[in-house]
Amino acid sequence: MDLQKLSQEVRRSLESGGKKYDYYSLPAVEEKGFSVRRLPYSIRILLENALRNFDNFGITTEHLETLLNWQAAGSDKEIPYKPARVLMQDFTGVPAVVDLASLRSEMQRKGKDPKKINPLIPVDLVIDHSIQVEYFGTSYAFRRNVELEYERNKERYQLLKWAQKAFKNFSVVPPGMGICHQVNLEYLAKGVMEKDGVLFPDTLVGTDSHTPMVNGIGVLGWGVGGIEAEAALLGQPIYFLTPQVIGLKLTGELPAGTTATDLVLTITHLLRQFGVVGKFVEVFGDGLDKLTVPDRATISNMSPEFGCTVTFFPVDDRTLDYMALTGRPDEWIRVVEDYCKANALWRNAQDPVEYSHVLELDLGSVQPTVSGPKRPQDKILVKDLKESFKKLLKEEHQRDYIEPEERQENTWLNEGGSQTAFTDHPQYKPAGAEVAVEEVKNKQRTVRVRLNNEEYLLSDGAIVIAAITSCTNTSNPSVMLGAGLVAKKAIARGLDVKPWVKTSLAPGSKVVTDYLERSGLLEELEALRFHVVGYGCTSCIGNSGPLPAPIAEAIEKHNLVTASVLSGNRNFEARVHPQVKMNFLASPMLVVAYAIAGRVDIDLLNEPLGYDPNLEPVYLKDIWPTQEEIFEVMKKVITPEDFRKNYGQIFEGDDLWQSLPAPTGEIYQWDENSTYIQEAPFFKNLPEKPEPIESLEGARVLLYLGDSVTTDHISPAGSFKPDSPAGQYLTAKGVQPKDFNSYGSRRGNHEVMMRGTFANVRIKNKLAKREGGYTTYLPTGEEMTVFDAAMKYQSDGTPLLVLAGKEYGSGSSRDWAAKGTYLLGIRAVIAESYERIHRSNLIGMGVLPLQFKAGESAASLGLDGTETFSIEGLDDNIKPQAVLRVKAQKSNGETIEFDVICRLDSEIEVEYYRHKGILNYVLRQFLQEA
């Protein structure tokens, strides 16, 4: 079979809705003797993608052969992927736009046409990552938070407004409209795309790791770094190793009292235990018939937490039902059905699909679940959370648990009446100040706090943040309406949220508000202070805003171990709020329940949440709605018209967006005084040819890190203090601390971001005595910030390394985790294993990812990080996954030698590394063509 002719020979026609289309037929490929129906559906989509884009240059006959003969064991052969579109959010989108604008500036400096730098496929950027919960618990919270958002992010938003006009194929969803993944699921995703009369599967990459959420509607897509996304939108295929596909077989149905959130947290634990990093997961089994698209999307959303690239649900009747519910045009829903059925992309239980491995889960075994306190895969059954907390308090904080009644709390505090507590216990003094306590060493701590003319006791385990947030759950009407019903029933029983809990409701689209209002349940949630605070990612990405001052002071002064409960997907250390040490993921319904309880040291299934005004105990079962109650409300209040109305005006924005002035022209006018937007330094005066690859000599270790170091630890995120390197930089520029904003909002300024790289307050560097962003400058033995040490090494001309353990770079697809690494002078990372996106991003910035051989680690080799390193075998002839020799010389002259695997996994990654980054590679191509 001549594969060069295959794509031409399998082109077929299809009529749908009275129109005729062409498509690349997978059944026609099967007729040629290839077994297509044994392929997982996700691999079928990749095969169609390669056939349609075949040019025998970027996509070759070898790529086709690899996909046609896909092996369940996976392969070390690379395959290409050209997504149909790109999805961005503003945190990762702003630096991408800065890079594109910087590429245009360099094209102009080189005397070339800057308009050549332009997206070649559609790009949708949704501004959803900048809203912060400064105001909460009031009807005016949303408007004030949005006004603050515009005030803080004016320059960034002006850049994005400029980009929308300056670039073709580039649209912006303004602030306050929704979260990118929910907008994608409810509106942007088409299921099937059409271009020049040809139908093909809707596919994408996104600059956010939770892009796989759209897998729930049968659209293949995953998260990449901004670096890879920029290359994709400039026409480059994305190459990756042929994945294994793990089949997840679901059977049965969820029992009463459980939610899709309980299910996804159960799956997170299951898949993390098995190990699916770098693999595809595809869901099948009769359990799918019981799961709506929002249920499926809840599962797909947490693919990064599973560790896999995608969690794919093939198109079926449920998909079409959801498309109709969300207001997609009837004629296009017919096209989706006709195309998928004609092209072997419709879920068919009779297909003899081969999977690399099959995991099974009986939905009936799922129980009410939370995850935490610092990893999404750390599943805890709700009934076990109290005991787990007691154990964590002892093991991680060396404090013995004290039962609430032994803390001498007045019954009124526990029972939901007066929020003032009094005690004769000798450890407490009368509270003449806002915070008063006498700490008992090695015991659970309790602090008396005065807030809003009320006094109460705040203990280790107190919940200080309860957030209904994140597209993971806010896209699912069953749990959102369920949360409203929990609130309604709780109010009816006389319960209230504890006053020390900062509550928030951040829906992923305005459709959610519409159906909550129509059902009357928004009013019930507001009665418990769950007012809408914004439409975007809030606590889930660390935009929780400040805690009330007395609470913050109590935590800070007395090192209280407080908790957050949120309906999000991430709970890494210091992510939700730097003062909150324990963070638990839970359904929106449980978030409301825990806010009423006010603490995590409670068995919600067997202890009362609180007491009504007559001192009758109220249990969770008393306020928990049945599934029938939830579905009854859903049927009444969710309509396609809500989706059509809200998405019909989504690009218009509110009055603040419409009145925002923005620059015009092909070239962005950089302002050297701006502290938000600066031209990227990576492309300035780029040599037209790359320099030779050379071995690394005389390198020193900047950081020696352990296992599970996430991109949250590496990349600047959240707020920062005036005495931090970033704070000092901004202060020198005349910026007041109150105007610092967050690292995320300043991703368009490399000067801020490089100063915040490896500055996370919870990062543990073995070369420093202090926790946080510190290291030892080895030539003098002086301890200082990572940034200050890196600048000293740069002035010395010393290349730098990072030593790390397993799962290095897990978490969000933060391109600044790689960009900041590069700007600090780090030339290579040696780790035991990598998360997929971060490894790719390191290469995309010209940083070399190296991997210890199996069973070896820095510790097992006797390395302490003070050695001087050389890496041999690096030259222009480097091959993918080559074995390199490392020599580490200690101060006493002893040398440790060991081999590492070069994690340049494909020829194209070698080229990217040779050019010191993927965008350098692309820019040089544009310069040659121009």
Coordinates of N, CA, C and O in Angstrom, one line a residue, residues 164-217:
Q164 N -6.9 41.8 19.6 CA -8.1 41.4 18.9 C -8.3 42.1 17.6 O -8.8 41.5 16.6
K165 N -7.8 43.3 17.5 CA -7.9 44.1 16.3 C -6.7 43.8 15.4 O -6.8 43.8 14.2
A166 N -5.5 43.7 16.0 CA -4.3 43.6 15.2 C -4.1 42.2 14.6 O -3.5 42.1 13.5
F167 N -4.5 41.1 15.2 CA -4.3 39.8 14.6 C -5.6 39.3 14.0 O -6.7 39.5 14.5
K168 N -5.5 38.5 13.0 CA -6.6 37.8 12.4 C -6.8 36.5 13.2 O -5.9 36.0 13.9
N169 N -8.0 35.9 13.1 CA -8.3 34.6 13.8 C -8.1 34.7 15.3 O -7.7 33.7 16.0
F170 N -8.3 35.9 15.9 CA -8.1 36.1 17.3 C -9.2 36.8 18.0 O -9.6 37.9 17.7
S171 N -9.9 36.0 18.9 CA -11.1 36.7 19.6 C -10.9 36.7 21.1 O -10.2 35.8 21.6
V172 N -11.5 37.6 21.7 CA -11.3 37.8 23.2 C -12.7 37.8 23.8 O -13.6 38.5 23.4
V173 N -12.9 36.9 24.8 CA -14.0 37.0 25.7 C -13.7 37.9 26.9 O -12.8 37.5 27.7
P174 N -14.4 39.0 27.0 CA -14.0 40.0 28.1 C -14.2 39.5 29.5 O -14.8 38.4 29.7
P175 N -13.7 40.2 30.5 CA -13.8 39.8 31.9 C -15.3 39.7 32.3 O -16.2 40.4 31.7
G176 N -15.6 38.8 33.2 CA -16.9 38.8 33.8 C -17.9 38.0 33.0 O -19.1 38.0 33.2
M177 N -17.4 37.2 32.0 CA -18.3 36.4 31.1 C -18.3 34.9 31.5 O -19.3 34.3 31.3
G178 N -17.2 34.4 32.0 CA -17.2 33.0 32.3 C -15.7 32.5 32.4 O -14.8 33.2 32.2
I179 N -15.6 31.2 32.7 CA -14.4 30.5 32.8 C -14.1 29.8 31.4 O -15.0 29.2 30.9
C180 N -12.9 29.8 31.0 CA -12.6 29.4 29.6 C -13.1 28.0 29.3 O -13.7 27.7 28.2
H181 N -12.9 27.0 30.2 CA -13.3 25.7 29.9 C -14.8 25.5 29.9 O -15.4 24.6 29.2
Q182 N -15.5 26.2 30.7 CA -17.0 26.1 30.7 C -17.5 26.8 29.5 O -18.5 26.3 28.8
V183 N -16.9 28.0 29.1 CA -17.3 28.6 27.9 C -17.0 27.7 26.7 O -17.8 27.6 25.7
N184 N -15.9 27.0 26.7 CA -15.6 26.1 25.7 C -16.6 24.9 25.6 O -17.1 24.6 24.5
L185 N -16.9 24.4 26.7 CA -17.9 23.3 26.8 C -19.3 23.7 26.3 O -19.9 23.0 25.5
E186 N -19.7 24.8 26.8 CA -21.1 25.3 26.5 C -21.3 26.0 25.2 O -22.4 26.1 24.7
Y187 N -20.2 26.5 24.6 CA -20.3 27.3 23.4 C -19.3 27.1 22.3 O -19.7 26.9 21.2
L188 N -18.0 27.3 22.7 CA -17.0 27.3 21.6 C -16.9 25.9 20.9 O -16.6 25.9 19.7
A189 N -17.0 24.8 21.6 CA -16.8 23.5 21.0 C -17.9 23.2 20.1 O -19.1 23.3 20.4
K190 N -17.6 22.8 18.9 CA -18.6 22.5 17.8 C -18.8 21.0 17.6 O -19.7 20.6 16.9
G191 N -17.9 20.2 18.2 CA -18.1 18.8 17.9 C -17.4 18.3 16.6 O -16.6 17.4 16.6
V192 N -17.8 19.0 15.6 CA -17.3 18.8 14.2 C -17.0 20.1 13.6 O -17.8 21.1 13.8
M193 N -15.9 20.3 12.9 CA -15.5 21.5 12.3 C -15.7 21.4 10.7 O -15.7 20.3 10.2
E194 N -15.8 22.6 10.1 CA -15.9 22.6 8.6 C -15.0 23.7 8.1 O -15.0 24.8 8.6
K195 N -14.2 23.4 7.1 CA -13.3 24.3 6.4 C -13.2 24.0 5.0 O -12.9 22.8 4.6
D196 N -13.5 24.9 4.1 CA -13.5 24.7 2.7 C -14.2 23.5 2.2 O -13.8 22.7 1.4
G197 N -15.4 23.3 2.9 CA -16.3 22.2 2.5 C -15.9 20.8 3.0 O -16.5 19.8 2.7
V198 N -14.9 20.8 3.9 CA -14.4 19.5 4.4 C -14.8 19.5 5.9 O -14.5 20.4 6.7
L199 N -15.4 18.3 6.3 CA -15.7 18.1 7.7 C -14.6 17.4 8.4 O -13.9 16.5 7.8
F200 N -14.4 17.7 9.7 CA -13.3 17.0 10.5 C -13.6 17.2 11.9 O -14.3 18.1 12.3
P201 N -13.0 16.3 12.8 CA -13.3 16.5 14.2 C -12.8 17.8 14.8 O -11.8 18.3 14.4
D202 N -13.6 18.4 15.7 CA -13.2 19.5 16.5 C -12.1 19.1 17.4 O -12.2 18.1 18.2
T203 N -10.9 19.7 17.3 CA -9.8 19.4 18.1 C -9.1 20.7 18.6 O -9.3 21.7 17.9
L204 N -8.4 20.7 19.7 CA -7.7 21.9 20.1 C -6.6 21.6 21.1 O -6.4 20.4 21.5
V205 N -5.8 22.6 21.3 CA -4.9 22.6 22.5 C -5.3 23.9 23.3 O -5.8 24.8 22.7
G206 N -5.0 23.9 24.5 CA -5.3 25.1 25.4 C -4.1 25.4 26.3 O -3.4 24.5 26.7
T207 N -4.0 26.7 26.6 CA -2.9 27.1 27.5 C -3.3 27.0 28.9 O -3.0 27.9 29.7
D208 N -4.1 26.0 29.2 CA -4.5 25.7 30.6 C -4.6 24.2 30.7 O -5.1 23.5 29.8
S209 N -4.0 23.6 31.8 CA -3.9 22.2 31.8 C -5.3 21.5 31.9 O -5.4 20.3 31.7
H210 N -6.4 22.3 32.2 CA -7.7 21.6 32.3 C -8.5 21.7 31.0 O -9.7 21.4 31.0
T211 N -7.8 22.0 30.0 CA -8.4 22.0 28.6 C -9.1 20.6 28.3 O -10.2 20.6 27.7
P212 N -8.6 19.5 28.8 CA -9.3 18.2 28.6 C -10.8 18.2 29.0 O -11.5 17.2 28.7
M213 N -11.2 19.2 29.8 CA -12.6 19.2 30.2 C -13.6 18.9 29.0 O -14.6 18.3 29.1
V214 N -13.2 19.5 27.8 CA -14.0 19.4 26.6 C -14.0 18.0 26.1 O -14.9 17.7 25.2
N215 N -13.2 17.1 26.5 CA -13.2 15.7 26.2 C -14.6 15.1 26.5 O -15.0 14.1 25.9
G216 N -15.3 15.7 27.5 CA -16.6 15.2 27.9 C -17.7 15.3 26.9 O -18.7 14.7 27.0
I217 N -17.4 16.2 25.9 CA -18.4 16.4 24.8 C -17.9 15.7 23.5 O -18.4 16.0 22.4

